[in-house]
Amino acid sequence: MVFTIYNLVGAVWLILPAYAANGLAPLVGLRGGLHHIDGGRTLGRSRLLGDGKSWEGLVFGILVAVCIALVEMMAFPYLPWELSDIPLNIAAMSPLLGLALGLGAMLGDVTGSFIKRRLDRPRGSPVPLLDQLDFLLGAFLFAALVVPVRLEWFLLMVVLTPVLHLTANLIGFRLGIKKTPW
Ligand code: CTP
Ligand code: MG
């Protein structure tokens, strides 16, 4: 069974640093003067990665992931795990795992942009599923180098992430923060 509360707790516990990295990286875009990872280079007709991928965003995302992992690690002894009626399978959170999750998320995101540019989609244009799942795949791959990762956690997050993304954007649209509901 993939959709159990036990798998959900384990999956969210593991992926939280990667979610934070991916969600907060746009904050660096608020100020100008960013150093683009591709240095403005093109491959064929399109940019290698585009103006949406900066070194500042990459480093900031990784730092955010390490910080969230540290918070999770320190909070671990105080959380009510005993409420679960079966022993929970929880990844041992550590700054190293945070680093892997952050690095994986940000490299997955860069890979997503690389693919988008090869498909001639301009920076910021929506490519459903690729936009939501690139960072997730990278984060899970890198995390698996540090701790045992359950396939159920990955499958659960692959289904939940686009749903959460769409819901958040719909709320943003209704509130007038976003121009489109997707
Ligand atoms: N960002 C950044 N550096 C990164 C990742 C993200 O500076 N490595 C910032 C950019 O300001 C970017 C924003 O976060 O515009 C949102 O990220 P994302 O949605 O991944 O980029 P897009 O602008 O949509 O570009 P793309 O089409 O390449 O996904
Ligand atoms: Mg985008």
mmCIF file of C-alpha atoms and ligand atoms in Angstrom:
data_model
loop_
_atom_site.group_PDB
_atom_site.id
_atom_site.type_symbol
_atom_site.label_atom_id
_atom_site.label_comp_id
_atom_site.label_asym_id
_atom_site.label_seq_id
_atom_site.Cartn_x
_atom_site.Cartn_y
_atom_site.Cartn_z
ATOM 1 C CA MET A 1 0.000 0.000 0.000
ATOM 2 C CA VAL A 2 1.433 3.362 -1.064
ATOM 3 C CA PHE A 3 -1.247 5.698 0.299
ATOM 4 C CA THR A 4 -0.949 5.180 4.038
ATOM 5 C CA ILE A 5 -0.521 7.802 6.740
ATOM 6 C CA TYR A 6 2.727 6.060 7.745
ATOM 7 C CA ASN A 7 4.216 6.485 4.278
ATOM 8 C CA LEU A 8 2.939 10.059 4.170
ATOM 9 C CA VAL A 9 4.712 10.962 7.432
ATOM 10 C CA GLY A 10 7.939 9.303 6.247
ATOM 11 C CA ALA A 11 7.789 10.949 2.817
ATOM 12 C CA VAL A 12 7.052 14.466 4.122
ATOM 13 C CA TRP A 13 9.756 14.108 6.786
ATOM 14 C CA LEU A 14 12.344 13.252 4.136
ATOM 15 C CA ILE A 15 11.344 15.703 1.427
ATOM 16 C CA LEU A 16 10.673 18.838 3.531
ATOM 17 C CA PRO A 17 14.217 20.302 3.030
ATOM 18 C CA ALA A 18 13.904 19.827 -0.753
ATOM 19 C CA TYR A 19 10.444 21.443 -0.830
ATOM 20 C CA ALA A 20 11.833 24.416 1.112
ATOM 21 C CA ALA A 21 14.841 24.722 -1.224
ATOM 22 C CA ASN A 22 12.687 24.664 -4.333
ATOM 23 C CA GLY A 23 9.995 26.913 -2.856
ATOM 24 C CA LEU A 24 12.297 29.583 -1.443
ATOM 25 C CA ALA A 25 14.894 29.816 -4.259
ATOM 26 C CA PRO A 26 12.677 32.328 -6.137
ATOM 27 C CA LEU A 27 13.332 34.791 -3.273
ATOM 28 C CA VAL A 28 16.794 35.505 -4.702
ATOM 29 C CA GLY A 29 15.125 36.477 -7.984
ATOM 30 C CA LEU A 30 13.553 39.471 -6.238
ATOM 31 C CA ARG A 31 16.843 41.346 -6.433
ATOM 32 C CA GLY A 32 18.747 41.928 -9.665
ATOM 33 C CA GLY A 33 22.383 41.432 -10.568
ATOM 34 C CA LEU A 34 22.252 37.634 -10.436
ATOM 35 C CA HIS A 35 25.028 35.473 -11.883
ATOM 36 C CA HIS A 36 23.407 33.137 -14.380
ATOM 37 C CA ILE A 37 24.719 29.571 -14.292
ATOM 38 C CA ASP A 38 24.937 29.350 -18.085
ATOM 39 C CA GLY A 39 26.724 32.729 -18.262
ATOM 40 C CA GLY A 40 24.399 33.720 -21.108
ATOM 41 C CA ARG A 41 25.583 30.864 -23.327
ATOM 42 C CA THR A 42 23.282 29.284 -25.896
ATOM 43 C CA LEU A 43 22.976 25.801 -27.316
ATOM 44 C CA GLY A 44 21.393 25.857 -30.745
ATOM 45 C CA ARG A 45 18.678 28.514 -30.856
ATOM 46 C CA SER A 46 17.997 28.642 -27.121
ATOM 47 C CA ARG A 47 19.871 29.504 -23.959
ATOM 48 C CA LEU A 48 21.617 26.608 -22.248
ATOM 49 C CA LEU A 49 19.539 27.114 -19.048
ATOM 50 C CA GLY A 50 18.116 30.640 -19.174
ATOM 51 C CA ASP A 51 17.882 33.647 -16.846
ATOM 52 C CA GLY A 52 15.831 31.695 -14.264
ATOM 53 C CA LYS A 53 18.872 29.688 -13.086
ATOM 54 C CA SER A 54 21.443 31.631 -11.047
ATOM 55 C CA TRP A 55 24.352 30.595 -8.832
ATOM 56 C CA GLU A 56 22.752 32.646 -6.058
ATOM 57 C CA GLY A 57 19.509 30.635 -6.323
ATOM 58 C CA LEU A 58 21.408 27.350 -6.386
ATOM 59 C CA VAL A 59 23.506 28.151 -3.309
ATOM 60 C CA PHE A 60 20.579 29.702 -1.428
ATOM 61 C CA GLY A 61 18.401 26.641 -2.100
ATOM 62 C CA ILE A 62 21.094 24.315 -0.780
ATOM 63 C CA LEU A 63 21.594 26.439 2.362
ATOM 64 C CA VAL A 64 17.842 26.467 3.013
ATOM 65 C CA ALA A 65 17.746 22.660 2.736
ATOM 66 C CA VAL A 66 20.633 22.232 5.200
ATOM 67 C CA CYS A 67 18.926 24.619 7.684
ATOM 68 C CA ILE A 68 15.574 22.809 7.485
ATOM 69 C CA ALA A 69 17.339 19.442 7.911
ATOM 70 C CA LEU A 70 19.088 20.805 11.003
ATOM 71 C CA VAL A 71 15.760 21.975 12.459
ATOM 72 C CA GLU A 72 14.185 18.560 11.759
ATOM 73 C CA MET A 73 17.137 16.782 13.365
ATOM 74 C CA MET A 74 16.901 18.903 16.501
ATOM 75 C CA ALA A 75 13.097 18.600 16.675
ATOM 76 C CA PHE A 76 13.140 14.816 16.246
ATOM 77 C CA PRO A 77 13.352 13.850 19.977
ATOM 78 C CA TYR A 78 10.444 16.149 20.852
ATOM 79 C CA LEU A 79 7.951 14.935 18.230
ATOM 80 C CA PRO A 80 5.123 12.571 19.286
ATOM 81 C CA TRP A 81 6.211 9.527 17.292
ATOM 82 C CA GLU A 82 4.668 7.235 19.924
ATOM 83 C CA LEU A 83 1.196 8.282 18.716
ATOM 84 C CA SER A 84 1.703 5.923 15.765
ATOM 85 C CA ASP A 85 0.378 2.419 16.420
ATOM 86 C CA ILE A 86 3.141 0.856 14.320
ATOM 87 C CA PRO A 87 6.867 1.724 14.530
ATOM 88 C CA LEU A 88 7.395 4.490 11.961
ATOM 89 C CA ASN A 89 10.033 4.224 9.282
ATOM 90 C CA ILE A 90 11.703 7.641 9.395
ATOM 91 C CA ALA A 91 14.925 8.699 7.638
ATOM 92 C CA ALA A 92 17.701 9.810 10.003
ATOM 93 C CA MET A 93 17.779 13.547 9.298
ATOM 94 C CA SER A 94 21.180 15.225 9.306
ATOM 95 C CA PRO A 95 22.912 18.233 7.732
ATOM 96 C CA LEU A 96 24.523 15.802 5.258
ATOM 97 C CA LEU A 97 21.100 14.516 4.199
ATOM 98 C CA GLY A 98 19.948 18.155 3.942
ATOM 99 C CA LEU A 99 22.911 18.885 1.692
ATOM 100 C CA ALA A 100 22.067 15.900 -0.514
ATOM 101 C CA LEU A 101 18.383 16.889 -0.703
ATOM 102 C CA GLY A 102 19.202 20.532 -1.476
ATOM 103 C CA LEU A 103 21.861 19.710 -4.044
ATOM 104 C CA GLY A 104 19.622 17.086 -5.662
ATOM 105 C CA ALA A 105 16.619 19.434 -5.755
ATOM 106 C CA MET A 106 18.563 22.323 -7.275
ATOM 107 C CA LEU A 107 20.387 20.139 -9.836
ATOM 108 C CA GLY A 108 17.086 18.477 -10.756
ATOM 109 C CA ASP A 109 15.609 21.946 -11.246
ATOM 110 C CA VAL A 110 18.557 22.965 -13.459
ATOM 111 C CA THR A 111 18.117 19.767 -15.495
ATOM 112 C CA GLY A 112 14.422 20.614 -15.905
ATOM 113 C CA SER A 113 15.314 24.043 -17.307
ATOM 114 C CA PHE A 114 17.898 22.452 -19.625
ATOM 115 C CA ILE A 115 15.176 20.162 -21.017
ATOM 116 C CA LYS A 116 12.688 23.065 -21.327
ATOM 117 C CA ARG A 117 15.177 25.123 -23.354
ATOM 118 C CA ARG A 118 15.836 22.153 -25.661
ATOM 119 C CA LEU A 119 12.060 22.009 -26.198
ATOM 120 C CA ASP A 120 12.245 25.736 -27.110
ATOM 121 C CA ARG A 121 10.046 26.698 -24.162
ATOM 122 C CA PRO A 122 10.984 30.192 -22.929
ATOM 123 C CA ARG A 123 12.036 30.887 -19.347
ATOM 124 C CA GLY A 124 9.050 30.786 -17.006
ATOM 125 C CA SER A 125 6.720 29.052 -19.493
ATOM 126 C CA PRO A 126 4.786 26.210 -17.873
ATOM 127 C CA VAL A 127 5.620 22.608 -18.743
ATOM 128 C CA PRO A 128 3.226 20.581 -16.569
ATOM 129 C CA LEU A 129 4.764 17.729 -14.544
ATOM 130 C CA LEU A 130 8.348 18.562 -15.604
ATOM 131 C CA ASP A 131 8.123 21.858 -13.652
ATOM 132 C CA GLN A 132 6.851 20.093 -10.537
ATOM 133 C CA LEU A 133 8.774 16.834 -10.641
ATOM 134 C CA ASP A 134 12.325 17.772 -11.773
ATOM 135 C CA PHE A 135 13.464 18.865 -8.299
ATOM 136 C CA LEU A 136 11.683 15.941 -6.647
ATOM 137 C CA LEU A 137 13.464 13.332 -8.757
ATOM 138 C CA GLY A 138 16.858 14.962 -8.117
ATOM 139 C CA ALA A 139 16.210 15.187 -4.383
ATOM 140 C CA PHE A 140 15.193 11.528 -4.069
ATOM 141 C CA LEU A 141 18.153 10.335 -6.166
ATOM 142 C CA PHE A 142 20.690 12.233 -4.062
ATOM 143 C CA ALA A 143 18.985 11.363 -0.759
ATOM 144 C CA ALA A 144 19.223 7.671 -1.678
ATOM 145 C CA LEU A 145 23.030 8.048 -1.631
ATOM 146 C CA VAL A 146 22.884 8.987 2.060
ATOM 147 C CA VAL A 147 19.966 7.042 3.620
ATOM 148 C CA PRO A 148 17.709 4.138 2.623
ATOM 149 C CA VAL A 149 14.785 5.645 0.700
ATOM 150 C CA ARG A 150 11.475 3.828 0.273
ATOM 151 C CA LEU A 151 9.934 3.632 -3.197
ATOM 152 C CA GLU A 152 6.538 4.269 -1.554
ATOM 153 C CA TRP A 153 7.720 7.704 -0.362
ATOM 154 C CA PHE A 154 8.771 8.619 -3.885
ATOM 155 C CA LEU A 155 5.534 7.414 -5.496
ATOM 156 C CA LEU A 156 3.443 9.247 -2.908
ATOM 157 C CA MET A 157 5.306 12.504 -3.523
ATOM 158 C CA VAL A 158 5.157 12.141 -7.316
ATOM 159 C CA VAL A 159 1.359 12.046 -7.009
ATOM 160 C CA LEU A 160 0.986 14.648 -4.243
ATOM 161 C CA THR A 161 3.417 17.325 -5.486
ATOM 162 C CA PRO A 162 1.549 18.332 -8.689
ATOM 163 C CA VAL A 163 -1.752 18.315 -6.750
ATOM 164 C CA LEU A 164 -0.301 20.551 -3.998
ATOM 165 C CA HIS A 165 1.303 22.801 -6.600
ATOM 166 C CA LEU A 166 -1.967 23.271 -8.485
ATOM 167 C CA THR A 167 -3.919 23.874 -5.260
ATOM 168 C CA ALA A 168 -1.424 26.499 -4.052
ATOM 169 C CA ASN A 169 -1.490 28.259 -7.426
ATOM 170 C CA LEU A 170 -5.299 28.210 -7.519
ATOM 171 C CA ILE A 171 -5.411 29.851 -4.081
ATOM 172 C CA GLY A 172 -2.831 32.419 -5.244
ATOM 173 C CA PHE A 173 -4.973 33.140 -8.318
ATOM 174 C CA ARG A 174 -8.168 33.568 -6.269
ATOM 175 C CA LEU A 175 -6.297 35.897 -3.902
ATOM 176 C CA GLY A 176 -5.077 37.899 -6.891
ATOM 177 C CA ILE A 177 -1.393 37.155 -6.241
ATOM 178 C CA LYS A 178 -0.991 35.076 -9.401
ATOM 179 C CA LYS A 179 -2.067 35.955 -12.939
ATOM 180 C CA THR A 180 -2.942 32.393 -13.985
ATOM 181 C CA PRO A 181 -4.590 29.575 -11.999
ATOM 182 C CA TRP A 182 -1.736 27.123 -12.875
HETATM 183 N N1 CTP B 1 15.978 30.818 -9.244
HETATM 184 C C1 CTP B 1 17.324 31.174 -9.352
HETATM 185 N N2 CTP B 1 18.276 30.196 -9.435
HETATM 186 C C2 CTP B 1 17.953 28.895 -9.412
HETATM 187 C C3 CTP B 1 16.600 28.511 -9.297
HETATM 188 C C4 CTP B 1 15.636 29.503 -9.222
HETATM 189 O O1 CTP B 1 17.659 32.354 -9.361
HETATM 190 N N3 CTP B 1 18.945 27.972 -9.482
HETATM 191 C C5 CTP B 1 14.954 31.890 -9.144
HETATM 192 C C6 CTP B 1 14.797 32.657 -10.465
HETATM 193 O O2 CTP B 1 14.515 33.995 -10.144
HETATM 194 C C7 CTP B 1 13.599 31.975 -11.093
HETATM 195 C C8 CTP B 1 12.736 31.659 -9.900
HETATM 196 O O3 CTP B 1 13.687 31.329 -8.862
HETATM 197 O O4 CTP B 1 12.933 32.793 -12.013
HETATM 198 C C9 CTP B 1 11.734 30.538 -10.108
HETATM 199 O O5 CTP B 1 12.390 29.328 -10.429
HETATM 200 P P1 CTP B 1 11.871 28.403 -11.616
HETATM 201 O O6 CTP B 1 10.399 28.335 -11.626
HETATM 202 O O7 CTP B 1 12.637 27.144 -11.504
HETATM 203 O O8 CTP B 1 12.428 29.205 -12.906
HETATM 204 P P2 CTP B 1 11.657 29.856 -14.132
HETATM 205 O O9 CTP B 1 11.886 31.344 -14.084
HETATM 206 O O10 CTP B 1 10.278 29.365 -14.218
HETATM 207 O O11 CTP B 1 12.500 29.345 -15.365
HETATM 208 P P3 CTP B 1 12.431 27.907 -16.104
HETATM 209 O O12 CTP B 1 11.509 28.086 -17.271
HETATM 210 O O13 CTP B 1 13.839 27.685 -16.513
HETATM 211 O O14 CTP B 1 11.926 26.901 -15.126
HETATM 212 MG MG MG B 2 9.136 27.873 -13.417
#
